[in-house]
Structure formats: structure tokens, C-alpha cells
Amino acid sequence: LSAICGGVIHKDKGILTSPNSPDDYRPNQECVWIIIVPEGYLVGLTFQAFEIENHDNCVYDYIEILDGPDESSPFLGKFCGYKMPEEIKSSSNQLYVKFFSDGSVQKAGFSASFTREYDECMTDYHGCDHKCVNTLGSYRCECEIGYELHSDGKKCEDACGGFINAENGTFQSPSFPDLYPTNKYCVWQIVAPKQHRITLNFSYFDLEGNNQDCEYDSLKVSNGESSKVLGIFCGSTLPLPVTSSDSILRIEFTSDNSVQKTGFNATFFTDKDECAVKNGGCQQICKNTIGSYECACKNGFTLHENKHDCKEDPSRSKQNIKTINLKTTNKANQNRMLGDATNLIISGCKHEIKAPSGTIISPKWPAFYPSRKNCVWTFTVTDGHRVKLQFEEFELEPHQECTYDHIEIFDGDSINSQSLGRFCGNKIPHPIYSSGNTMHMIFYSDASVQRKGFSAVHSTVCGGHLVAKKESMSIYSHAKYGDQNYDNTADCEWVIEAENDKKIYVEFESFEIENESECLYDFVKLYDGKSDNGTPIGTYCGNDKPPPTMSSDRILTVRFFSDDTVNWKGFLLTYKLADSHISGGEPQELPEAEE
């Protein structure tokens, strides 16, 4: 016996399923549902599952939907295959749904929910400034030409950008101080009188991004006449003031379709460039200042009393000599002591490295390094990643305790961080990893023996052990996030740990991972605890951001895996400490695993 399908339904909401659900539907079935809701309402139909024998014209198995109570009603659509139909809405209080299967192939069928639908735009409570457009279960606001929708989804504001002819003023990103909308492109062009320059100052700045290219959301500032780019900005660091080199300044704001931030607030003012005409009367260098200018001189000259001309510096030929008196009772140490003391007045070398990979070498490499050198390298990589340092060649003056020439590496951004090792001699050090996203290295040579030095490769390694703090911290899927998509064959694991009696709160700000129905290719997987013995929270891929998550204890693990084919933008998540007590706005605590 088989259940009778179809019928007339007088309900405000309900579920329709194919015959024999959840198993495959049977052959030679014809079911007709007529859904009727109260007068004054519409019928909305949404599919949750859909798998019906496919055909280009749906002549075998299909679902047919009509806008009314019978077969003579207007046609809304005929569907088959595997693609989920869009949401459907009737124009009256009745909807006709027909399912048909022939005698051959059977599939899993369908599941759909229907509900009483109300046209919110017919009331005065929708809150739209200009236009209200009814959608299934809700509505949306639209704006007239020349206006754009505020990020609150209701108010309409003047379209962003435009020409500005003013001596000073203020402008902001769309919807500031609320989140700016997605997919925006705004251009402001500030025009000042000839021989004037324009200075742009930012009082607030927060755009998606953390890299120099600012590929996704960005603010580009350039000279209007020469089109020379003066800066491209993103992230949350307040840009320094920008001054044009001519009388036009062009500002371009771009947002993509993913992460939204608060945006920026900028002020500008114009100032006459006195140096533009006859160098301001200065003999050598003219420096424009706000509201004025000043003259300066090249090295070896000083400014004349008339503040415009330059004269030779009388102290140029004098020697600046410092005397260092050394005293020791140990004759054997005199040479080395002299070298150490002399190093106090010889400048060293300092390197701030933010590239994700590269090569570092000792001074003069591959020749012998000089004596009395004190060099510093500070490596900084993307948040949530570690620095790897691998030496390819290594030859320093040997000593049992590496007291003389040596390198020393620290797990942090200064010598106050924990030492990862001091090295000298000819033995190549093992690969060295930082525990966080910074590493500090010093190279020291004394006054005596020199050797060839070293060559090393630094790179970025994903994953690691992280400690949650009260303030939000970030994890990026890969070191070049924002510059390019993530690499193939990635397998990264971050173990986030909180102090006792605390939990970890994780929230994704951006998420674009290769999509697949079961997330078998590329995915992000969260564990409540460690991955080897913790409880899986969820496996995620695609464009939909995973929900905010709270650990049940003090450890949460994030694993990111990519296969060897397609790669997408990646993800950005933030994590922070959370109290054991969960307030109303936070996600619910995770349920305990079933036995």
C-alpha cells in the first residue's frame, strides 16, 4: 500500500515532500497539492532538498507550480534535475503544486516548506526611505537614482564621491560611522587653485585588508594631473597625512562583496605652494610648510642670516675626535677589549623584514664579514603564522660558549624574548621556528678573527600554538592572504589555549574556501579541544561564514586543509578570551558529545 499524495491544504504553514520520502519516490506517481491561506495573504514556497530525474525540458519527472487553485492558473515554473528552485511566491492566497514521475528512473525527490506570506510593503512600518520591494518572508529597501542605500538597509543617502571645490572640508566612507556597504566604488576629486597643494588627514581608518596591495577593500590616493599614486591603504592603521604635488587630489574607495568595516573619516585643506615659483627665493632648498615656507641648505652649508642664502659651514673641516681610555691587567685580553670598546662608536646594521619569505646574509657575503659588526634582523609575518629560519651556509669564529663572533635568535621581537639558541663555528644550525609571528636575530663580530659568515632562508609556516587574550587576535589562512589565494596542499593546525577557567570565542570575519557539498576538497575544521582527542564542532567550506563558536573548555583547535587543485581567497578569523559565564549576545555553549 502507498500513502495518498496531494490534497487541498488549508494551513498557514507546512511541509510538502515527494511520495515515499525520505526514500526514493515511486514510479508512475501524480500528486497535486492546492495550498490555500487566508484572504489578504500570499503563499511562499521554499525548497530544502531537490533531486528529480533530469531532462532539459523536464518531460520525464518534474514539479510544476501554478499561480492559483487549478490547472488553468498562470504558469510559475517547471523544475527537475538537481538545482534547487528559487523561492516562489504566489500573487494571491492560493498556489497549485504538481509532482509527476514516469515509469523509469527514480530519485530522492524533494522537500519544501510553505508559509503564509505577507506583503510588508503594504504597511507604513517597513521604514524604507524611498522604495520598498517585497521578498519571501521579508522585504528590502531600494533608492532612487542619485542615491544609495545606507548599510542599515533602510535609509537612502547621497551617492558617494563627486567633485569638491573648497579650501577645506570633510568626507567619509559610505554609511560612516556604520559599516560601509559591499561592492562600492566611490571617487572624490578635490580641486584647489593653481600653485596650491592639498593635504589629506585621516581621523579614523578601518578597512578590510592587511597587505600592501590591498586587493579587496582599499582607499587609493593619487595626484589628479599626473595620476601618480601617492598611497594605497587598507587595514586599521591610521595613514599618515598625504599631500598632493599639484592642485588636484583624487581619492578612490573600493569595497568587495565580503568583509565590511567602519571605513574612514578624512579632512582636507589647501595651501599655497610658495616654492612653486622661483624656488621661493631660496638659494638651494625650498620646503613648503602649512601657510608658509622655509629655506634650507645642502650638507656642508648653513643658512645665511637672511634666511634665503647658504654659506659654507665653518665647522666642516674640524675633526670630531673622542678618546676612549681602556685599562686591563690582562694583557691577553687587550686586543679583544679594544675591539669591544671600538664597537661602541661604530654603527651596526638593522633589518626590519616583513616579507613572507626571502634570504638573509652576513655583511660582505660571500667575502669575510667585517670586524666589529652588530647587526639585527627582526622578522614579522602574518598573524597566526610562524617564522622558519634555515641556514644554508654557516662559518663563524668558533668558541665553546660562542662568546666572540656569534648569532643569537630570539622567540619574539627583541632580545628580551626567550632565546632559541646562540650559534658559532662551522656546524650549520638546525631549522629554527618561532612560536608566534615574530623572530629576532642578532649577529655580532668582535675585533679579531673573521670568517665567511652565513646565508639563511626565512619563510612562513602556518599553524602553531596560540594563547588567547582579552583583546581580539587574528588568524589568516595563509601568509599571502589578500595578495593572492591560498596555496594548494596546505595542512595547517592552530591550537588556541586559554588560561584556567576561561574559554575561547572564535568568529570568522571573511570566509572563501573551495565549495563542495560535503567539504571533501578544501575545508576548515574546528575542534572543541585538540584534534586528536577533541570533539569536532564542524567542517566548513564555500562562501558562507561559519557561525561564531565558543569552546566548552580552555582549548580550541582550527585545522585548514586544501587539496592540489582549486584555491580561493581563504579566511580570516578572530579569537579572544571569554568568561565561563556566557552573556546573551554570545553563541551558545557547545553541547557535550553523545556516548
Coordinates of C-alpha atoms in Angstrom, one line a residue:
L1 CA 0.0 0.0 0.0
S2 CA 1.2 3.5 -0.7
A3 CA 0.2 6.7 1.0
I4 CA -2.1 9.1 -0.9
C5 CA -0.2 12.1 -2.1
G6 CA -1.6 15.6 -2.7
G7 CA -4.7 17.3 -1.5
V8 CA -6.2 20.6 -0.6
I9 CA -4.3 22.2 2.3
H10 CA -5.8 25.0 4.5
K11 CA -2.9 25.9 6.7
D12 CA -0.7 28.9 7.5
K13 CA 2.5 26.8 7.1
G14 CA 3.6 23.2 6.5
I15 CA 5.9 20.8 4.6
L16 CA 5.5 19.1 1.2
T17 CA 7.6 16.0 0.4
S18 CA 7.7 13.7 -2.5
P19 CA 5.9 10.3 -2.1
N20 CA 7.9 7.7 -0.1
S21 CA 10.2 10.3 1.4
P22 CA 12.9 10.1 2.7
D23 CA 13.5 7.2 0.3
D24 CA 13.4 7.5 -3.5
Y25 CA 10.0 8.4 -4.9
R26 CA 8.0 5.6 -6.6
P27 CA 7.3 5.4 -10.4
N28 CA 4.1 6.5 -12.1
Q29 CA 3.1 9.0 -9.4
E30 CA 1.0 12.1 -9.9
C31 CA 0.4 14.3 -6.9
V32 CA -1.4 17.7 -6.8
W33 CA -1.4 20.0 -3.7
I34 CA -3.5 23.1 -3.6
I35 CA -2.4 25.4 -0.8
I36 CA -4.8 27.9 0.5
V37 CA -4.0 30.6 3.1
P38 CA -6.4 33.3 4.5
E39 CA -7.5 36.1 2.2
G40 CA -5.1 39.1 2.1
Y41 CA -2.0 36.8 2.3
L42 CA 0.2 35.2 -0.3
V43 CA 1.7 31.7 -0.4
G44 CA 5.5 31.4 -0.2
L45 CA 7.3 28.2 -1.1
T46 CA 10.9 27.3 -0.3
F47 CA 12.7 24.1 -1.3
Q48 CA 15.1 22.5 1.3
A49 CA 16.0 19.4 -0.8
F50 CA 15.6 18.7 -4.5
E51 CA 16.7 15.7 -6.6
I52 CA 14.4 14.7 -9.5
E53 CA 15.3 12.8 -12.7
N54 CA 17.0 15.4 -15.0
H55 CA 16.0 16.4 -18.5
D56 CA 16.5 19.6 -20.5
N57 CA 12.7 20.1 -20.8
C58 CA 11.7 18.2 -17.7
V59 CA 9.5 15.8 -19.8
Y60 CA 10.0 12.7 -17.5
D61 CA 9.8 13.5 -13.8
Y62 CA 9.1 17.1 -12.7
I63 CA 7.4 19.6 -10.3
E64 CA 5.0 22.1 -11.9
I65 CA 3.8 25.2 -10.0
L66 CA 0.9 27.4 -11.0
D67 CA -0.2 30.8 -9.5
G68 CA -3.7 29.9 -8.4
P69 CA -6.0 27.0 -7.5
D70 CA -6.2 24.9 -10.7
E71 CA -4.6 23.8 -14.0
S72 CA -5.8 27.0 -15.7
S73 CA -3.8 29.3 -13.4
P74 CA -0.8 31.2 -14.6
F75 CA 2.4 29.2 -15.0
L76 CA 5.2 29.9 -12.5
G77 CA 7.7 27.2 -13.3
K78 CA 8.5 23.6 -14.2
F79 CA 11.5 22.0 -12.4
C80 CA 13.7 18.9 -12.4
G81 CA 17.3 17.9 -12.0
Y82 CA 19.5 18.8 -9.0
K83 CA 19.5 22.6 -8.9
M84 CA 17.3 23.9 -6.1
P85 CA 14.5 26.1 -7.4
E86 CA 14.4 29.7 -6.3
E87 CA 11.9 30.8 -3.7
I88 CA 8.4 31.1 -5.2
K89 CA 5.6 33.5 -4.2
S90 CA 2.0 33.5 -5.4
S91 CA 0.1 36.7 -6.3
S92 CA -3.0 35.5 -4.4
N93 CA -3.8 33.3 -1.4
Q94 CA -3.7 30.1 -3.5
L95 CA -0.9 28.0 -5.0
Y96 CA -1.0 24.9 -7.2
V97 CA 1.9 22.3 -6.9
K98 CA 2.0 19.2 -9.0
F99 CA 4.6 16.3 -8.8
F100 CA 4.8 13.8 -11.7
S101 CA 7.1 10.7 -12.1
D102 CA 7.1 8.3 -15.1
G103 CA 7.8 4.6 -15.0
S104 CA 11.6 4.6 -15.2
V105 CA 14.2 6.4 -13.2
Q106 CA 13.6 7.3 -9.5
K107 CA 15.5 9.8 -7.4
A108 CA 15.5 11.1 -3.8
G109 CA 12.7 13.6 -4.5
F110 CA 12.1 16.9 -2.8
S111 CA 11.2 18.6 0.4
A112 CA 9.7 22.1 0.5
S113 CA 8.1 24.3 3.1
F114 CA 5.2 26.6 2.5
T115 CA 4.2 29.6 4.6
R116 CA 1.6 32.3 4.8
E117 CA 3.3 35.3 3.2
Y118 CA 2.6 38.9 4.0
D119 CA 3.5 42.0 1.8
E120 CA 5.3 44.2 4.4
C121 CA 5.5 46.9 1.8
M122 CA 1.7 47.4 2.1
T123 CA 2.1 48.8 5.6
D124 CA 3.7 52.0 6.9
Y125 CA 6.2 50.1 9.1
H126 CA 8.8 49.0 6.7
G127 CA 11.0 52.0 7.3
C128 CA 12.3 52.4 3.7
D129 CA 13.3 56.0 2.8
H130 CA 12.4 55.6 -0.9
K131 CA 11.2 52.2 -2.3
C132 CA 10.0 49.0 -0.6
V133 CA 10.3 45.7 -2.5
N134 CA 8.6 42.7 -1.0
T135 CA 10.5 39.4 -0.8
L136 CA 9.7 36.0 0.5
G137 CA 9.3 36.2 4.3
S138 CA 10.7 39.7 4.3
Y139 CA 11.3 42.8 2.2
R140 CA 14.1 45.0 1.0
C141 CA 14.6 48.8 0.5
E142 CA 15.8 50.4 -2.7
C143 CA 16.8 54.0 -3.5
E144 CA 16.0 56.3 -6.4
I145 CA 18.7 57.3 -8.9
G146 CA 21.3 59.6 -7.4
Y147 CA 21.0 58.0 -4.0
E148 CA 22.4 54.8 -2.5
L149 CA 21.3 52.5 0.4
H150 CA 22.8 53.1 3.8
S151 CA 24.3 49.9 5.4
D152 CA 21.4 49.8 7.7
G153 CA 19.4 48.7 4.7
K154 CA 16.7 51.4 5.0
K155 CA 18.0 54.9 4.8
C156 CA 19.0 56.4 1.4
E157 CA 21.9 58.8 1.3
D158 CA 23.6 60.9 -1.4
A159 CA 25.6 58.7 -3.8
C160 CA 29.3 58.7 -2.7
G161 CA 32.1 60.6 -4.4
G162 CA 32.0 63.7 -6.6
F163 CA 33.9 66.9 -7.4
I164 CA 34.9 69.1 -4.4
N165 CA 35.9 72.7 -5.0
A166 CA 36.6 74.0 -1.5
E167 CA 39.6 75.2 0.5
N168 CA 38.9 72.7 3.3
G169 CA 36.3 70.1 4.2
T170 CA 35.4 66.6 5.4
F171 CA 34.2 63.5 3.7
Q172 CA 33.7 59.9 4.8
S173 CA 33.2 56.4 3.5
P174 CA 29.5 55.5 2.7
S175 CA 27.4 55.0 5.8
F176 CA 30.2 56.1 8.2
P177 CA 30.3 55.6 11.2
D178 CA 28.2 52.4 10.4
L179 CA 29.7 49.6 8.3
Y180 CA 30.2 50.6 4.7
P181 CA 28.2 48.6 2.1
T182 CA 29.7 45.8 -0.1
N183 CA 30.6 46.3 -3.8
K184 CA 31.1 50.1 -3.6
Y185 CA 33.3 52.2 -5.8
C186 CA 33.4 55.9 -4.9
V187 CA 35.7 58.6 -6.4
W188 CA 36.3 62.0 -4.9
Q189 CA 38.3 64.7 -6.8
I190 CA 39.4 67.7 -4.8
V191 CA 40.3 70.7 -7.0
A192 CA 42.4 73.6 -5.5
P193 CA 43.5 76.8 -7.2
K194 CA 46.7 76.8 -9.2
Q195 CA 50.0 76.7 -7.3
H196 CA 48.2 75.2 -4.3
R197 CA 48.6 71.7 -2.8
I198 CA 46.1 69.6 -1.0
T199 CA 46.8 67.8 2.3
L200 CA 44.6 64.9 3.4
N201 CA 44.4 63.8 7.0
F202 CA 42.6 60.8 8.5
S203 CA 40.9 60.9 11.9
Y204 CA 39.6 57.3 11.6
F205 CA 40.5 54.4 9.4
D206 CA 39.4 50.8 9.3
L207 CA 39.2 48.9 6.0
E208 CA 39.4 45.1 5.2
G209 CA 42.9 44.0 4.5
N210 CA 46.4 43.6 5.9
N211 CA 48.8 43.8 3.0
Q212 CA 50.5 46.4 0.8
D213 CA 48.5 45.6 -2.3
C214 CA 45.1 46.0 -0.6
E215 CA 43.4 43.7 -3.2
Y216 CA 39.9 43.6 -1.7
D217 CA 38.8 46.8 0.1
S218 CA 41.1 49.8 -0.4
L219 CA 41.5 53.6 -0.5
K220 CA 43.8 54.9 -3.3
V221 CA 45.1 58.4 -3.2
S222 CA 46.8 59.9 -6.3
N223 CA 47.7 63.2 -7.9
G224 CA 44.9 64.3 -10.2
E225 CA 47.0 65.8 -13.1
S226 CA 49.9 63.3 -13.1
S227 CA 47.9 60.3 -11.9
K228 CA 50.9 59.4 -9.7
V229 CA 49.7 57.1 -6.9
L230 CA 50.5 58.6 -3.5
G231 CA 49.3 55.7 -1.5
I232 CA 47.0 52.7 -1.3
F233 CA 45.6 52.0 2.1
C234 CA 43.7 49.3 4.0
G235 CA 43.7 47.7 7.4
S236 CA 43.2 49.6 10.7
T237 CA 46.4 51.6 10.9
L238 CA 45.8 55.3 10.5
P239 CA 47.6 56.5 7.4
L240 CA 50.0 59.4 7.6
P241 CA 48.9 62.7 6.1
V242 CA 49.1 62.7 2.3
T243 CA 50.0 65.9 0.3
S244 CA 49.5 66.3 -3.4
S245 CA 52.3 67.6 -5.6
D246 CA 49.8 69.5 -7.8
S247 CA 46.4 71.2 -7.3
I248 CA 44.2 68.1 -7.8
L249 CA 43.9 65.2 -5.5
R250 CA 41.9 62.0 -6.5
I251 CA 40.6 59.6 -3.8
E252 CA 39.1 56.2 -4.8
F253 CA 37.3 53.9 -2.4
T254 CA 36.6 50.3 -3.3
S255 CA 34.9 47.5 -1.3
D256 CA 34.4 43.9 -2.4
N257 CA 31.5 41.6 -1.6
S258 CA 32.7 40.1 1.6
V259 CA 34.0 41.8 4.8
Q260 CA 32.6 45.1 5.9
K261 CA 34.3 47.6 8.3
T262 CA 33.6 51.0 9.7
G263 CA 35.5 52.8 6.9
F264 CA 37.2 56.2 7.2
N265 CA 36.7 59.8 8.1
A266 CA 39.0 62.3 6.3
T267 CA 39.6 66.0 6.3
F268 CA 41.4 68.1 3.7
F269 CA 42.8 71.6 3.5
T270 CA 44.6 73.5 0.7
D271 CA 47.7 75.5 1.0
K272 CA 49.6 77.8 -1.5
D273 CA 53.0 76.3 -2.6
E274 CA 55.3 79.2 -2.3
C275 CA 58.2 77.0 -3.6
A276 CA 56.4 76.6 -6.9
V277 CA 57.6 80.0 -8.2
K278 CA 61.3 80.7 -8.4
N279 CA 62.0 78.2 -5.6
G280 CA 60.5 80.6 -3.1
G281 CA 63.6 82.8 -3.4
C282 CA 65.7 80.2 -1.7
Q283 CA 69.3 79.7 -3.0
Q284 CA 69.3 75.9 -2.5
I285 CA 66.4 74.1 -1.0
C286 CA 62.8 75.4 -0.5
K287 CA 60.5 73.5 1.8
N288 CA 56.8 74.3 1.7
T289 CA 55.0 74.4 5.1
I290 CA 51.4 74.9 6.0
G291 CA 50.7 78.6 5.4
S292 CA 54.3 79.5 4.7
Y293 CA 57.7 78.0 3.5
E294 CA 61.3 77.8 4.7
C295 CA 64.7 77.7 3.0
A296 CA 67.3 75.0 3.8
C297 CA 70.8 74.2 2.7
K298 CA 72.7 71.1 1.5
N299 CA 75.2 69.2 3.5
G300 CA 78.3 71.3 4.2
F301 CA 76.4 74.6 4.2
T302 CA 74.5 76.6 6.7
L303 CA 71.6 79.1 6.3
H304 CA 72.6 82.7 6.0
E305 CA 71.2 85.3 8.4
N306 CA 68.9 86.5 5.6
K307 CA 67.1 83.0 5.8
H308 CA 67.4 82.5 2.0
D309 CA 71.1 82.2 1.0
C310 CA 73.5 79.5 2.0
K311 CA 77.1 79.7 3.2
E312 CA 79.9 77.2 3.8
D313 CA 79.7 75.5 7.2
P314 CA 82.8 76.7 9.2
S315 CA 82.9 73.5 11.2
R316 CA 83.1 71.4 8.1
S317 CA 86.9 70.9 8.3
K318 CA 87.1 70.3 12.0
Q319 CA 87.7 66.8 13.4
N320 CA 85.3 65.4 15.9
I321 CA 87.5 63.1 18.0
K322 CA 86.5 61.1 21.0
T323 CA 89.1 59.3 23.2
I324 CA 88.4 56.1 25.0
N325 CA 90.7 55.1 27.8
L326 CA 91.0 51.3 28.3
K327 CA 92.6 49.7 31.3
T328 CA 93.1 46.0 32.0
T329 CA 95.5 43.9 33.9
N330 CA 95.1 41.0 31.5
K331 CA 97.4 41.7 28.5
A332 CA 95.9 38.8 26.5
N333 CA 92.5 40.5 26.5
Q334 CA 93.7 43.9 25.4
N335 CA 93.0 43.3 21.7
R336 CA 89.6 41.9 22.3
M337 CA 88.7 44.7 24.8
L338 CA 89.8 47.3 22.2
G339 CA 87.5 45.6 19.7
D340 CA 84.5 45.6 22.0
A341 CA 85.0 49.2 23.0
T342 CA 85.5 50.4 19.5
N343 CA 82.3 48.7 18.5
L344 CA 80.5 51.3 20.7
I345 CA 81.3 54.0 18.2
I346 CA 80.8 52.0 15.0
S347 CA 77.2 51.9 13.7
G348 CA 75.7 48.5 13.0
C349 CA 73.0 47.3 10.6
K350 CA 69.3 46.9 11.2
H351 CA 66.8 45.0 9.1
E352 CA 63.0 45.0 9.5
I353 CA 61.7 42.1 7.4
K354 CA 58.0 41.7 6.7
A355 CA 58.2 39.7 3.5
P356 CA 56.8 36.2 3.9
S357 CA 60.0 34.6 2.5
G358 CA 63.5 35.5 1.4
T359 CA 67.2 35.2 2.0
I360 CA 69.4 36.9 4.6
I361 CA 73.2 37.0 4.5
S362 CA 76.0 38.3 6.8
P363 CA 77.7 41.6 5.9
K364 CA 80.1 41.4 2.8
W365 CA 78.9 37.8 2.0
P366 CA 80.4 35.7 0.4
A367 CA 83.6 37.5 1.4
F368 CA 84.7 37.5 5.1
Y369 CA 82.4 39.6 7.3
P370 CA 84.0 42.8 8.8
S371 CA 85.1 43.1 12.4
R372 CA 83.2 45.0 15.0
K373 CA 79.7 44.5 13.5
N374 CA 76.5 44.3 15.4
C375 CA 73.6 43.5 13.1
V376 CA 69.9 42.9 13.8
W377 CA 67.1 41.2 11.9
T378 CA 63.5 41.4 13.0
F379 CA 61.1 39.1 11.1
T380 CA 57.3 39.8 11.2
V381 CA 54.9 37.5 9.3
T382 CA 51.1 37.3 9.0
D383 CA 49.1 36.9 12.3
G384 CA 48.6 33.3 13.2
H385 CA 51.7 32.1 11.4
R386 CA 55.3 31.3 12.4
V387 CA 58.8 32.2 11.2
K388 CA 61.1 29.5 10.0
L389 CA 64.8 30.2 9.6
Q390 CA 67.0 27.6 7.8
F391 CA 70.7 28.2 7.3
E392 CA 72.3 27.0 4.1
E393 CA 75.9 28.0 4.8
F394 CA 77.4 28.8 8.1
E395 CA 81.0 29.7 9.1
L396 CA 81.7 31.9 12.1
E397 CA 84.7 32.1 14.5
P398 CA 84.4 29.1 16.8
H399 CA 84.3 29.2 20.6
Q400 CA 82.9 26.7 23.1
E401 CA 80.4 29.2 24.5
C402 CA 80.2 31.4 21.3
T403 CA 81.5 34.4 23.3
Y404 CA 83.3 36.0 20.4
D405 CA 81.6 36.0 16.9
H406 CA 78.1 34.6 17.0
I407 CA 74.5 34.8 16.1
E408 CA 71.6 34.6 18.6
I409 CA 68.0 34.0 17.8
F410 CA 65.0 35.1 20.0
D411 CA 61.4 33.9 20.0
G412 CA 59.8 37.3 19.7
D413 CA 60.6 40.8 18.5
S414 CA 63.5 41.8 20.8
I415 CA 66.4 40.4 22.8
N416 CA 64.1 40.4 25.8
S417 CA 62.3 37.5 24.3
Q418 CA 63.2 33.8 25.0
S419 CA 66.4 32.7 23.3
L420 CA 66.1 30.0 20.8
G421 CA 69.9 29.5 20.6
R422 CA 73.3 31.0 20.2
F423 CA 75.5 29.7 17.4
C424 CA 79.0 29.9 16.1
G425 CA 81.7 27.7 14.4
N426 CA 81.2 25.7 11.2
K427 CA 78.2 23.5 12.1
I428 CA 75.0 24.5 10.3
P429 CA 72.3 25.1 12.9
H430 CA 69.1 23.1 12.7
P431 CA 66.0 24.8 11.3
I432 CA 64.6 27.2 13.8
Y433 CA 60.9 28.1 14.3
S434 CA 59.3 30.9 16.3
S435 CA 56.2 30.1 18.4
G436 CA 54.5 33.3 17.2
N437 CA 54.6 35.6 14.2
T438 CA 57.9 37.4 15.2
M439 CA 61.5 36.4 15.4
H440 CA 64.6 38.5 16.3
M441 CA 68.2 37.6 15.3
I442 CA 71.4 39.4 16.2
F443 CA 74.9 38.9 14.5
Y444 CA 77.9 40.0 16.5
S445 CA 81.6 40.1 15.4
D446 CA 84.5 41.3 17.6
A447 CA 87.7 42.9 16.5
S448 CA 89.8 39.8 15.8
V449 CA 89.1 36.7 13.7
Q450 CA 86.8 37.0 10.7
R451 CA 85.1 34.2 8.7
K452 CA 82.9 33.8 5.7
G453 CA 79.7 34.3 7.6
F454 CA 76.3 32.8 6.8
S455 CA 73.4 32.6 4.3
A456 CA 69.9 31.7 5.5
V457 CA 66.4 31.4 4.1
H458 CA 63.5 32.7 6.1
S459 CA 59.9 31.5 5.3
T460 CA 56.4 31.5 6.8
V461 CA 54.9 28.4 8.4
C462 CA 51.2 28.1 9.1
G463 CA 49.8 26.8 12.3
G464 CA 51.2 26.7 15.8
H465 CA 50.3 27.2 19.4
L466 CA 48.5 30.4 20.2
V467 CA 47.4 31.9 23.5
A468 CA 44.1 33.7 23.7
K469 CA 44.0 37.2 25.3
K470 CA 41.2 39.6 26.2
E471 CA 41.7 41.6 23.1
S472 CA 40.8 40.0 19.7
M473 CA 43.7 38.5 17.8
S474 CA 43.7 37.2 14.2
I475 CA 44.5 34.1 12.2
Y476 CA 44.8 34.3 8.4
S477 CA 44.6 31.2 6.3
H478 CA 47.9 31.8 4.6
A479 CA 50.8 34.2 4.7
K480 CA 49.9 36.0 1.5
Y481 CA 46.2 36.4 2.4
G482 CA 44.9 39.4 0.4
D483 CA 47.8 39.3 -2.1
Q484 CA 46.9 36.0 -3.6
N485 CA 44.7 32.9 -3.0
Y486 CA 45.9 30.2 -0.6
D487 CA 48.3 27.5 -1.8
N488 CA 47.5 24.0 -2.8
T489 CA 48.2 21.1 -0.5
A490 CA 48.1 23.2 2.7
D491 CA 47.5 21.4 6.0
C492 CA 47.7 23.8 8.9
E493 CA 46.7 23.4 12.5
W494 CA 46.3 26.1 15.2
V495 CA 45.9 25.1 18.8
I496 CA 44.4 28.1 20.7
E497 CA 44.7 27.9 24.5
A498 CA 43.1 30.0 27.2
E499 CA 44.1 30.5 30.9
N500 CA 42.3 28.4 33.5
D501 CA 38.6 29.0 34.0
K502 CA 38.4 30.7 30.6
K503 CA 37.0 29.8 27.3
I504 CA 37.8 30.7 23.7
Y505 CA 35.5 32.7 21.4
V506 CA 36.1 32.4 17.7
E507 CA 34.5 34.4 14.9
F508 CA 35.1 34.4 11.1
E509 CA 35.3 37.8 9.5
S510 CA 35.9 36.5 6.0
F511 CA 35.5 33.1 4.5
E512 CA 36.0 31.9 0.9
I513 CA 37.1 28.2 0.7
E514 CA 36.6 26.0 -2.4
N515 CA 33.0 24.8 -2.3
E516 CA 31.8 21.2 -2.3
S517 CA 28.6 19.7 -0.9
E518 CA 30.5 17.6 1.7
C519 CA 33.6 19.8 2.0
L520 CA 35.8 16.9 0.8
Y521 CA 38.3 19.1 -1.1
D522 CA 39.3 22.2 0.8
F523 CA 37.9 22.8 4.3
V524 CA 38.3 24.4 7.7
K525 CA 37.5 22.1 10.7
L526 CA 37.0 23.2 14.3
Y527 CA 37.6 21.0 17.3
D528 CA 36.5 21.6 20.9
G529 CA 39.8 20.6 22.4
K530 CA 42.8 19.2 20.5
S531 CA 42.3 17.5 17.1
D532 CA 43.5 14.1 18.3
N533 CA 41.0 13.7 21.2
G534 CA 38.7 16.7 21.0
T535 CA 35.1 16.9 19.8
P536 CA 34.6 18.0 16.2
I537 CA 32.5 21.2 16.1
G538 CA 32.0 21.4 12.3
T539 CA 33.6 21.2 8.9
Y540 CA 33.2 24.3 6.6
C541 CA 33.7 25.4 3.0
G542 CA 32.2 27.7 0.4
N543 CA 31.3 31.4 0.9
D544 CA 29.1 31.2 3.9
K545 CA 30.8 32.3 7.1
P546 CA 30.7 29.6 9.8
P547 CA 28.8 30.7 12.9
P548 CA 30.6 32.2 15.9
T549 CA 31.8 29.5 18.2
M550 CA 32.6 29.2 22.0
S551 CA 34.7 26.4 23.3
S552 CA 33.4 24.3 26.2
D553 CA 36.9 24.4 27.9
R554 CA 40.2 26.1 27.6
I555 CA 41.4 24.6 24.2
L556 CA 40.1 25.0 20.7
T557 CA 41.7 23.8 17.5
V558 CA 41.4 25.1 14.0
R559 CA 42.6 23.0 11.0
F560 CA 42.8 24.2 7.4
F561 CA 43.3 21.8 4.6
S562 CA 43.5 22.3 0.8
D563 CA 43.9 19.8 -2.0
D564 CA 46.1 20.1 -5.1
T565 CA 43.6 21.8 -7.4
V566 CA 41.3 24.8 -6.9
N567 CA 42.3 27.6 -4.4
W568 CA 40.2 30.5 -3.3
K569 CA 40.7 33.7 -1.2
G570 CA 41.0 31.9 2.2
F571 CA 39.7 33.0 5.6
L572 CA 40.3 35.5 8.4
L573 CA 39.1 34.7 11.9
T574 CA 39.5 36.4 15.2
Y575 CA 39.8 34.8 18.6
K576 CA 39.8 36.0 22.2
L577 CA 39.3 35.0 25.8
A578 CA 35.7 34.5 27.1
D579 CA 34.4 34.1 30.6
S580 CA 32.9 30.8 31.6
H581 CA 29.6 32.7 32.1
I582 CA 28.0 33.3 28.6
S583 CA 26.2 36.6 28.1
G584 CA 23.1 36.9 25.9
G585 CA 24.8 38.1 22.8
E586 CA 27.3 35.3 22.6
P587 CA 26.8 31.9 20.9
Q588 CA 25.5 29.1 23.0
E589 CA 27.9 26.8 24.7
L590 CA 28.7 23.6 22.8
P591 CA 26.7 20.5 23.7
E592 CA 28.5 17.6 25.2
A593 CA 29.3 14.7 22.8
E594 CA 27.0 11.7 22.8
E595 CA 28.3 8.5 24.1

